[in-house]
């Protein structure tokens, strides 16, 4: 778009913001984009870098785990809110990187590591918080198992990504996806693809917050 006046400038800005959406966004991620894009727009005119937002997201992720581990409902609700807000920040760093052409290999890995560390902190924190709240030790076991699952999953994914030469999790392909890319997908691959939408990180974070609001965090 050739910018000649205020009208064409506004049209160019609107086109740029629309282009920052990602085709792989799920239903919840598309809703989150309205929030992240609203926050990204004023940041585009500042020196704030995508990596700085990723580090901020990590700090928010650690804080959400600490609050979830308090065992007190108000703090646990706030922790679950920050867990969801971490997803919004996770969108902002990529939006700034794409809009300002600041994508980098370091940025990809920083984004992925921050996501996994946030998941780990919230899982461990929630287990501790529910134990403090109820006195039931099985929540510690569930929290520990969830944290271990995050770490074990990360080992497999990072090994794959290192071989692929990228830190972008969108490049990760489960076995059924790899087969689907090279052949006509079968019924199993199609169903797994549909169900995977329900276990995306953006959905998980939103559900955690909603469960916290209605005082049903133990279901998480």
PDB file of C-alpha atoms in Angstrom:
ATOM      1  CA  UNK A   1       0.000   0.000   0.000  1.00  0.00           C
ATOM      2  CA  UNK A   2       1.505   3.299  -1.069  1.00  0.00           C
ATOM      3  CA  UNK A   3       1.080   5.814   1.770  1.00  0.00           C
ATOM      4  CA  UNK A   4       0.203   9.268   0.481  1.00  0.00           C
ATOM      5  CA  UNK A   5      -2.129  10.649   3.142  1.00  0.00           C
ATOM      6  CA  UNK A   6      -3.750   9.883   6.498  1.00  0.00           C
ATOM      7  CA  UNK A   7      -6.388   7.653   4.892  1.00  0.00           C
ATOM      8  CA  UNK A   8      -3.855   5.431   3.123  1.00  0.00           C
ATOM      9  CA  UNK A   9      -1.717   5.399   6.278  1.00  0.00           C
ATOM     10  CA  UNK A  10      -4.619   4.082   8.347  1.00  0.00           C
ATOM     11  CA  UNK A  11      -5.372   1.505   5.637  1.00  0.00           C
ATOM     12  CA  UNK A  12      -1.739   0.364   5.638  1.00  0.00           C
ATOM     13  CA  UNK A  13      -1.685   0.083   9.439  1.00  0.00           C
ATOM     14  CA  UNK A  14      -4.922  -1.926   9.437  1.00  0.00           C
ATOM     15  CA  UNK A  15      -3.567  -4.241   6.738  1.00  0.00           C
ATOM     16  CA  UNK A  16      -0.355  -4.742   8.724  1.00  0.00           C
ATOM     17  CA  UNK A  17      -2.206  -5.629  11.932  1.00  0.00           C
ATOM     18  CA  UNK A  18      -4.447  -8.099  10.081  1.00  0.00           C
ATOM     19  CA  UNK A  19      -1.395  -9.776   8.561  1.00  0.00           C
ATOM     20  CA  UNK A  20      -0.043 -10.553  12.044  1.00  0.00           C
ATOM     21  CA  UNK A  21      -2.698 -13.205  12.662  1.00  0.00           C
ATOM     22  CA  UNK A  22      -1.508 -16.781  12.126  1.00  0.00           C
ATOM     23  CA  UNK A  23      -3.444 -19.383  10.098  1.00  0.00           C
ATOM     24  CA  UNK A  24      -2.678 -22.080  12.686  1.00  0.00           C
ATOM     25  CA  UNK A  25      -4.436 -20.141  15.471  1.00  0.00           C
ATOM     26  CA  UNK A  26      -7.147 -22.155  17.201  1.00  0.00           C
ATOM     27  CA  UNK A  27     -10.534 -20.802  18.306  1.00  0.00           C
ATOM     28  CA  UNK A  28      -9.255 -19.462  21.650  1.00  0.00           C
ATOM     29  CA  UNK A  29      -6.049 -18.114  20.089  1.00  0.00           C
ATOM     30  CA  UNK A  30      -8.137 -16.110  17.626  1.00  0.00           C
ATOM     31  CA  UNK A  31      -9.961 -14.490  20.548  1.00  0.00           C
ATOM     32  CA  UNK A  32      -6.637 -13.868  22.320  1.00  0.00           C
ATOM     33  CA  UNK A  33      -5.384 -12.114  19.183  1.00  0.00           C
ATOM     34  CA  UNK A  34      -7.852  -9.262  19.712  1.00  0.00           C
ATOM     35  CA  UNK A  35      -6.177  -8.559  23.064  1.00  0.00           C
ATOM     36  CA  UNK A  36      -2.588  -9.130  21.925  1.00  0.00           C
ATOM     37  CA  UNK A  37      -2.959  -7.020  18.768  1.00  0.00           C
ATOM     38  CA  UNK A  38      -4.501  -4.171  20.773  1.00  0.00           C
ATOM     39  CA  UNK A  39      -1.431  -4.257  23.054  1.00  0.00           C
ATOM     40  CA  UNK A  40       1.062  -4.773  20.216  1.00  0.00           C
ATOM     41  CA  UNK A  41      -0.059  -1.785  18.163  1.00  0.00           C
ATOM     42  CA  UNK A  42       1.203   0.944  20.536  1.00  0.00           C
ATOM     43  CA  UNK A  43       4.400  -1.046  21.198  1.00  0.00           C
ATOM     44  CA  UNK A  44       5.340  -1.081  17.509  1.00  0.00           C
ATOM     45  CA  UNK A  45       6.362   2.568  17.727  1.00  0.00           C
ATOM     46  CA  UNK A  46       8.697   1.944  20.665  1.00  0.00           C
ATOM     47  CA  UNK A  47      12.151   0.297  20.968  1.00  0.00           C
ATOM     48  CA  UNK A  48      10.611  -2.697  22.818  1.00  0.00           C
ATOM     49  CA  UNK A  49      11.982  -5.895  21.273  1.00  0.00           C
ATOM     50  CA  UNK A  50      10.222  -9.252  20.850  1.00  0.00           C
ATOM     51  CA  UNK A  51      12.784 -10.929  23.124  1.00  0.00           C
ATOM     52  CA  UNK A  52      12.037  -8.398  25.880  1.00  0.00           C
ATOM     53  CA  UNK A  53       8.364  -9.391  25.709  1.00  0.00           C
ATOM     54  CA  UNK A  54       9.361 -13.076  25.852  1.00  0.00           C
ATOM     55  CA  UNK A  55      11.374 -12.437  29.032  1.00  0.00           C
ATOM     56  CA  UNK A  56       8.410 -10.527  30.503  1.00  0.00           C
ATOM     57  CA  UNK A  57       6.193 -13.496  29.629  1.00  0.00           C
ATOM     58  CA  UNK A  58       8.593 -15.795  31.500  1.00  0.00           C
ATOM     59  CA  UNK A  59       8.490 -13.568  34.598  1.00  0.00           C
ATOM     60  CA  UNK A  60       4.688 -13.608  34.437  1.00  0.00           C
ATOM     61  CA  UNK A  61       4.858 -17.399  34.069  1.00  0.00           C
ATOM     62  CA  UNK A  62       6.995 -17.814  37.174  1.00  0.00           C
ATOM     63  CA  UNK A  63       4.703 -15.455  39.098  1.00  0.00           C
ATOM     64  CA  UNK A  64       1.582 -17.397  38.069  1.00  0.00           C
ATOM     65  CA  UNK A  65       3.178 -20.556  39.517  1.00  0.00           C
ATOM     66  CA  UNK A  66       4.048 -18.811  42.774  1.00  0.00           C
ATOM     67  CA  UNK A  67       0.512 -17.463  43.136  1.00  0.00           C
ATOM     68  CA  UNK A  68      -1.060 -20.829  42.250  1.00  0.00           C
ATOM     69  CA  UNK A  69       1.080 -22.418  44.974  1.00  0.00           C
ATOM     70  CA  UNK A  70      -0.209 -20.076  47.703  1.00  0.00           C
ATOM     71  CA  UNK A  71      -3.259 -22.221  48.461  1.00  0.00           C
ATOM     72  CA  UNK A  72      -5.437 -19.116  48.908  1.00  0.00           C
ATOM     73  CA  UNK A  73      -8.282 -18.736  46.426  1.00  0.00           C
ATOM     74  CA  UNK A  74      -7.793 -15.039  45.480  1.00  0.00           C
ATOM     75  CA  UNK A  75      -4.099 -15.585  44.722  1.00  0.00           C
ATOM     76  CA  UNK A  76      -4.832 -18.830  42.855  1.00  0.00           C
ATOM     77  CA  UNK A  77      -7.436 -17.085  40.690  1.00  0.00           C
ATOM     78  CA  UNK A  78      -4.921 -14.317  39.954  1.00  0.00           C
ATOM     79  CA  UNK A  79      -2.304 -16.966  39.155  1.00  0.00           C
ATOM     80  CA  UNK A  80      -4.688 -18.642  36.701  1.00  0.00           C
ATOM     81  CA  UNK A  81      -5.439 -15.244  35.132  1.00  0.00           C
ATOM     82  CA  UNK A  82      -1.697 -14.605  34.675  1.00  0.00           C
ATOM     83  CA  UNK A  83      -1.358 -18.090  33.179  1.00  0.00           C
ATOM     84  CA  UNK A  84      -3.893 -17.028  30.532  1.00  0.00           C
ATOM     85  CA  UNK A  85      -2.270 -13.586  30.158  1.00  0.00           C
ATOM     86  CA  UNK A  86       1.043 -15.335  29.503  1.00  0.00           C
ATOM     87  CA  UNK A  87      -0.632 -16.712  26.345  1.00  0.00           C
ATOM     88  CA  UNK A  88      -1.471 -13.154  25.291  1.00  0.00           C
ATOM     89  CA  UNK A  89       2.142 -12.058  25.835  1.00  0.00           C
ATOM     90  CA  UNK A  90       3.202 -15.119  23.867  1.00  0.00           C
ATOM     91  CA  UNK A  91       1.278 -13.640  20.937  1.00  0.00           C
ATOM     92  CA  UNK A  92       2.706 -10.132  21.339  1.00  0.00           C
ATOM     93  CA  UNK A  93       6.374 -11.091  20.952  1.00  0.00           C
ATOM     94  CA  UNK A  94       5.648 -12.864  17.658  1.00  0.00           C
ATOM     95  CA  UNK A  95       3.489 -10.005  16.393  1.00  0.00           C
ATOM     96  CA  UNK A  96       6.230  -7.444  17.047  1.00  0.00           C
ATOM     97  CA  UNK A  97       8.836  -9.744  15.477  1.00  0.00           C
ATOM     98  CA  UNK A  98       6.791 -10.214  12.288  1.00  0.00           C
ATOM     99  CA  UNK A  99       5.703  -6.568  11.994  1.00  0.00           C
ATOM    100  CA  UNK A 100       9.233  -5.169  12.473  1.00  0.00           C
ATOM    101  CA  UNK A 101      11.053  -8.012  10.677  1.00  0.00           C
ATOM    102  CA  UNK A 102      12.895  -8.997  13.856  1.00  0.00           C
ATOM    103  CA  UNK A 103      12.390 -12.767  13.661  1.00  0.00           C
ATOM    104  CA  UNK A 104      15.446 -14.665  14.870  1.00  0.00           C
ATOM    105  CA  UNK A 105      16.575 -18.187  15.766  1.00  0.00           C
ATOM    106  CA  UNK A 106      17.207 -16.974  19.325  1.00  0.00           C
ATOM    107  CA  UNK A 107      13.721 -15.503  19.479  1.00  0.00           C
ATOM    108  CA  UNK A 108      12.135 -18.790  18.385  1.00  0.00           C
ATOM    109  CA  UNK A 109      13.918 -20.754  21.099  1.00  0.00           C
ATOM    110  CA  UNK A 110      13.326 -18.090  23.750  1.00  0.00           C
ATOM    111  CA  UNK A 111       9.605 -18.145  22.974  1.00  0.00           C
ATOM    112  CA  UNK A 112       9.426 -21.952  23.154  1.00  0.00           C
ATOM    113  CA  UNK A 113      11.456 -22.186  26.365  1.00  0.00           C
ATOM    114  CA  UNK A 114       9.345 -19.495  28.064  1.00  0.00           C
ATOM    115  CA  UNK A 115       6.136 -21.368  27.177  1.00  0.00           C
ATOM    116  CA  UNK A 116       7.391 -24.661  28.587  1.00  0.00           C
ATOM    117  CA  UNK A 117       8.834 -23.108  31.751  1.00  0.00           C
ATOM    118  CA  UNK A 118       5.508 -21.345  32.347  1.00  0.00           C
ATOM    119  CA  UNK A 119       3.621 -24.623  31.909  1.00  0.00           C
ATOM    120  CA  UNK A 120       6.039 -26.297  34.332  1.00  0.00           C
ATOM    121  CA  UNK A 121       5.730 -23.546  36.961  1.00  0.00           C
ATOM    122  CA  UNK A 122       1.933 -23.513  36.829  1.00  0.00           C
ATOM    123  CA  UNK A 123       1.649 -27.319  37.015  1.00  0.00           C
ATOM    124  CA  UNK A 124       3.968 -27.560  40.028  1.00  0.00           C
ATOM    125  CA  UNK A 125       2.446 -24.476  41.662  1.00  0.00           C
ATOM    126  CA  UNK A 126      -1.108 -25.718  41.230  1.00  0.00           C
ATOM    127  CA  UNK A 127      -0.237 -29.077  42.802  1.00  0.00           C
ATOM    128  CA  UNK A 128       1.318 -27.356  45.815  1.00  0.00           C
ATOM    129  CA  UNK A 129      -1.544 -24.851  46.082  1.00  0.00           C
ATOM    130  CA  UNK A 130      -4.256 -27.520  46.049  1.00  0.00           C
ATOM    131  CA  UNK A 131      -2.328 -29.518  48.644  1.00  0.00           C
ATOM    132  CA  UNK A 132      -2.133 -26.469  50.903  1.00  0.00           C
ATOM    133  CA  UNK A 133      -5.810 -25.765  50.320  1.00  0.00           C
ATOM    134  CA  UNK A 134      -7.118 -29.299  50.928  1.00  0.00           C
ATOM    135  CA  UNK A 135      -4.359 -31.155  52.789  1.00  0.00           C
ATOM    136  CA  UNK A 136      -4.672 -34.018  50.259  1.00  0.00           C
ATOM    137  CA  UNK A 137      -1.238 -35.312  49.277  1.00  0.00           C
ATOM    138  CA  UNK A 138      -2.355 -36.740  45.945  1.00  0.00           C
ATOM    139  CA  UNK A 139      -2.380 -33.188  44.549  1.00  0.00           C
ATOM    140  CA  UNK A 140       1.376 -33.041  45.134  1.00  0.00           C
ATOM    141  CA  UNK A 141       1.734 -36.269  43.161  1.00  0.00           C
ATOM    142  CA  UNK A 142      -0.471 -34.952  40.350  1.00  0.00           C
ATOM    143  CA  UNK A 143       1.426 -31.664  40.229  1.00  0.00           C
ATOM    144  CA  UNK A 144       4.752 -33.481  40.171  1.00  0.00           C
ATOM    145  CA  UNK A 145       3.567 -35.849  37.446  1.00  0.00           C
ATOM    146  CA  UNK A 146       2.312 -32.924  35.359  1.00  0.00           C
ATOM    147  CA  UNK A 147       5.608 -31.080  35.766  1.00  0.00           C
ATOM    148  CA  UNK A 148       7.538 -34.228  34.819  1.00  0.00           C
ATOM    149  CA  UNK A 149       5.314 -34.683  31.757  1.00  0.00           C
ATOM    150  CA  UNK A 150       6.132 -31.141  30.609  1.00  0.00           C
ATOM    151  CA  UNK A 151       9.877 -31.833  30.943  1.00  0.00           C
ATOM    152  CA  UNK A 152       9.727 -35.239  29.243  1.00  0.00           C
ATOM    153  CA  UNK A 153       7.642 -33.837  26.392  1.00  0.00           C
ATOM    154  CA  UNK A 154      10.117 -30.961  26.016  1.00  0.00           C
ATOM    155  CA  UNK A 155      13.038 -33.397  25.654  1.00  0.00           C
ATOM    156  CA  UNK A 156      11.367 -35.150  22.706  1.00  0.00           C
ATOM    157  CA  UNK A 157      10.218 -31.903  21.076  1.00  0.00           C
ATOM    158  CA  UNK A 158      13.564 -30.131  21.477  1.00  0.00           C
ATOM    159  CA  UNK A 159      15.400 -33.115  20.011  1.00  0.00           C
ATOM    160  CA  UNK A 160      13.103 -32.925  16.988  1.00  0.00           C
ATOM    161  CA  UNK A 161      13.465 -29.144  16.661  1.00  0.00           C
ATOM    162  CA  UNK A 162      17.268 -29.264  16.946  1.00  0.00           C
ATOM    163  CA  UNK A 163      17.355 -31.754  14.086  1.00  0.00           C
ATOM    164  CA  UNK A 164      14.989 -29.542  12.085  1.00  0.00           C
ATOM    165  CA  UNK A 165      17.195 -26.501  12.749  1.00  0.00           C
ATOM    166  CA  UNK A 166      14.430 -24.398  14.282  1.00  0.00           C
ATOM    167  CA  UNK A 167      13.060 -23.424  17.676  1.00  0.00           C
ATOM    168  CA  UNK A 168       9.520 -22.822  16.398  1.00  0.00           C
ATOM    169  CA  UNK A 169       7.072 -25.353  17.874  1.00  0.00           C
ATOM    170  CA  UNK A 170       4.770 -24.856  14.886  1.00  0.00           C
ATOM    171  CA  UNK A 171       7.353 -26.859  12.921  1.00  0.00           C
ATOM    172  CA  UNK A 172       6.900 -29.875  15.224  1.00  0.00           C
ATOM    173  CA  UNK A 173       5.006 -32.743  13.639  1.00  0.00           C
ATOM    174  CA  UNK A 174       3.506 -35.663  15.532  1.00  0.00           C
ATOM    175  CA  UNK A 175       3.845 -39.036  13.734  1.00  0.00           C
ATOM    176  CA  UNK A 176       0.264 -38.960  12.421  1.00  0.00           C
ATOM    177  CA  UNK A 177       0.836 -35.440  11.054  1.00  0.00           C
ATOM    178  CA  UNK A 178       4.027 -36.432   9.277  1.00  0.00           C
ATOM    179  CA  UNK A 179       2.206 -39.325   7.598  1.00  0.00           C
ATOM    180  CA  UNK A 180      -0.694 -37.061   6.644  1.00  0.00           C
ATOM    181  CA  UNK A 181       1.704 -34.656   4.907  1.00  0.00           C
ATOM    182  CA  UNK A 182       3.077 -37.417   2.700  1.00  0.00           C
ATOM    183  CA  UNK A 183      -0.138 -39.297   1.952  1.00  0.00           C
ATOM    184  CA  UNK A 184      -3.898 -39.038   2.087  1.00  0.00           C
ATOM    185  CA  UNK A 185      -4.766 -38.761   5.803  1.00  0.00           C
ATOM    186  CA  UNK A 186      -6.794 -41.626   7.222  1.00  0.00           C
ATOM    187  CA  UNK A 187      -9.754 -41.403   9.583  1.00  0.00           C
ATOM    188  CA  UNK A 188      -7.517 -41.725  12.662  1.00  0.00           C
ATOM    189  CA  UNK A 189      -5.279 -38.845  11.558  1.00  0.00           C
ATOM    190  CA  UNK A 190      -8.297 -36.645  10.876  1.00  0.00           C
ATOM    191  CA  UNK A 191      -9.831 -37.345  14.297  1.00  0.00           C
ATOM    192  CA  UNK A 192      -6.547 -36.763  16.119  1.00  0.00           C
ATOM    193  CA  UNK A 193      -6.195 -33.491  14.239  1.00  0.00           C
ATOM    194  CA  UNK A 194      -9.644 -32.399  15.378  1.00  0.00           C
ATOM    195  CA  UNK A 195      -9.101 -33.429  18.991  1.00  0.00           C
ATOM    196  CA  UNK A 196      -5.722 -31.722  19.126  1.00  0.00           C
ATOM    197  CA  UNK A 197      -7.496 -28.368  18.840  1.00  0.00           C
ATOM    198  CA  UNK A 198      -8.972 -29.035  22.302  1.00  0.00           C
ATOM    199  CA  UNK A 199      -5.583 -29.609  23.966  1.00  0.00           C
ATOM    200  CA  UNK A 200      -3.739 -26.632  22.542  1.00  0.00           C
ATOM    201  CA  UNK A 201      -1.943 -24.460  25.080  1.00  0.00           C
ATOM    202  CA  UNK A 202      -4.225 -21.461  24.466  1.00  0.00           C
ATOM    203  CA  UNK A 203      -7.278 -23.615  25.280  1.00  0.00           C
ATOM    204  CA  UNK A 204      -5.618 -25.090  28.375  1.00  0.00           C
ATOM    205  CA  UNK A 205      -4.714 -21.646  29.756  1.00  0.00           C
ATOM    206  CA  UNK A 206      -8.219 -20.276  29.145  1.00  0.00           C
ATOM    207  CA  UNK A 207      -9.877 -23.309  30.747  1.00  0.00           C
ATOM    208  CA  UNK A 208      -7.574 -23.022  33.782  1.00  0.00           C
ATOM    209  CA  UNK A 209      -8.683 -19.417  34.291  1.00  0.00           C
ATOM    210  CA  UNK A 210     -12.375 -20.245  33.854  1.00  0.00           C
ATOM    211  CA  UNK A 211     -12.127 -23.129  36.331  1.00  0.00           C
ATOM    212  CA  UNK A 212     -10.396 -20.868  38.834  1.00  0.00           C
ATOM    213  CA  UNK A 213     -13.183 -18.279  38.524  1.00  0.00           C
ATOM    214  CA  UNK A 214     -15.841 -20.892  39.356  1.00  0.00           C
ATOM    215  CA  UNK A 215     -13.665 -22.403  42.130  1.00  0.00           C
ATOM    216  CA  UNK A 216     -13.069 -25.710  40.327  1.00  0.00           C
ATOM    217  CA  UNK A 217      -9.284 -25.652  39.932  1.00  0.00           C
ATOM    218  CA  UNK A 218      -8.962 -29.250  41.232  1.00  0.00           C
ATOM    219  CA  UNK A 219     -10.411 -30.367  37.876  1.00  0.00           C
ATOM    220  CA  UNK A 220      -7.373 -28.945  36.152  1.00  0.00           C
TER     221      UNK A 220
END
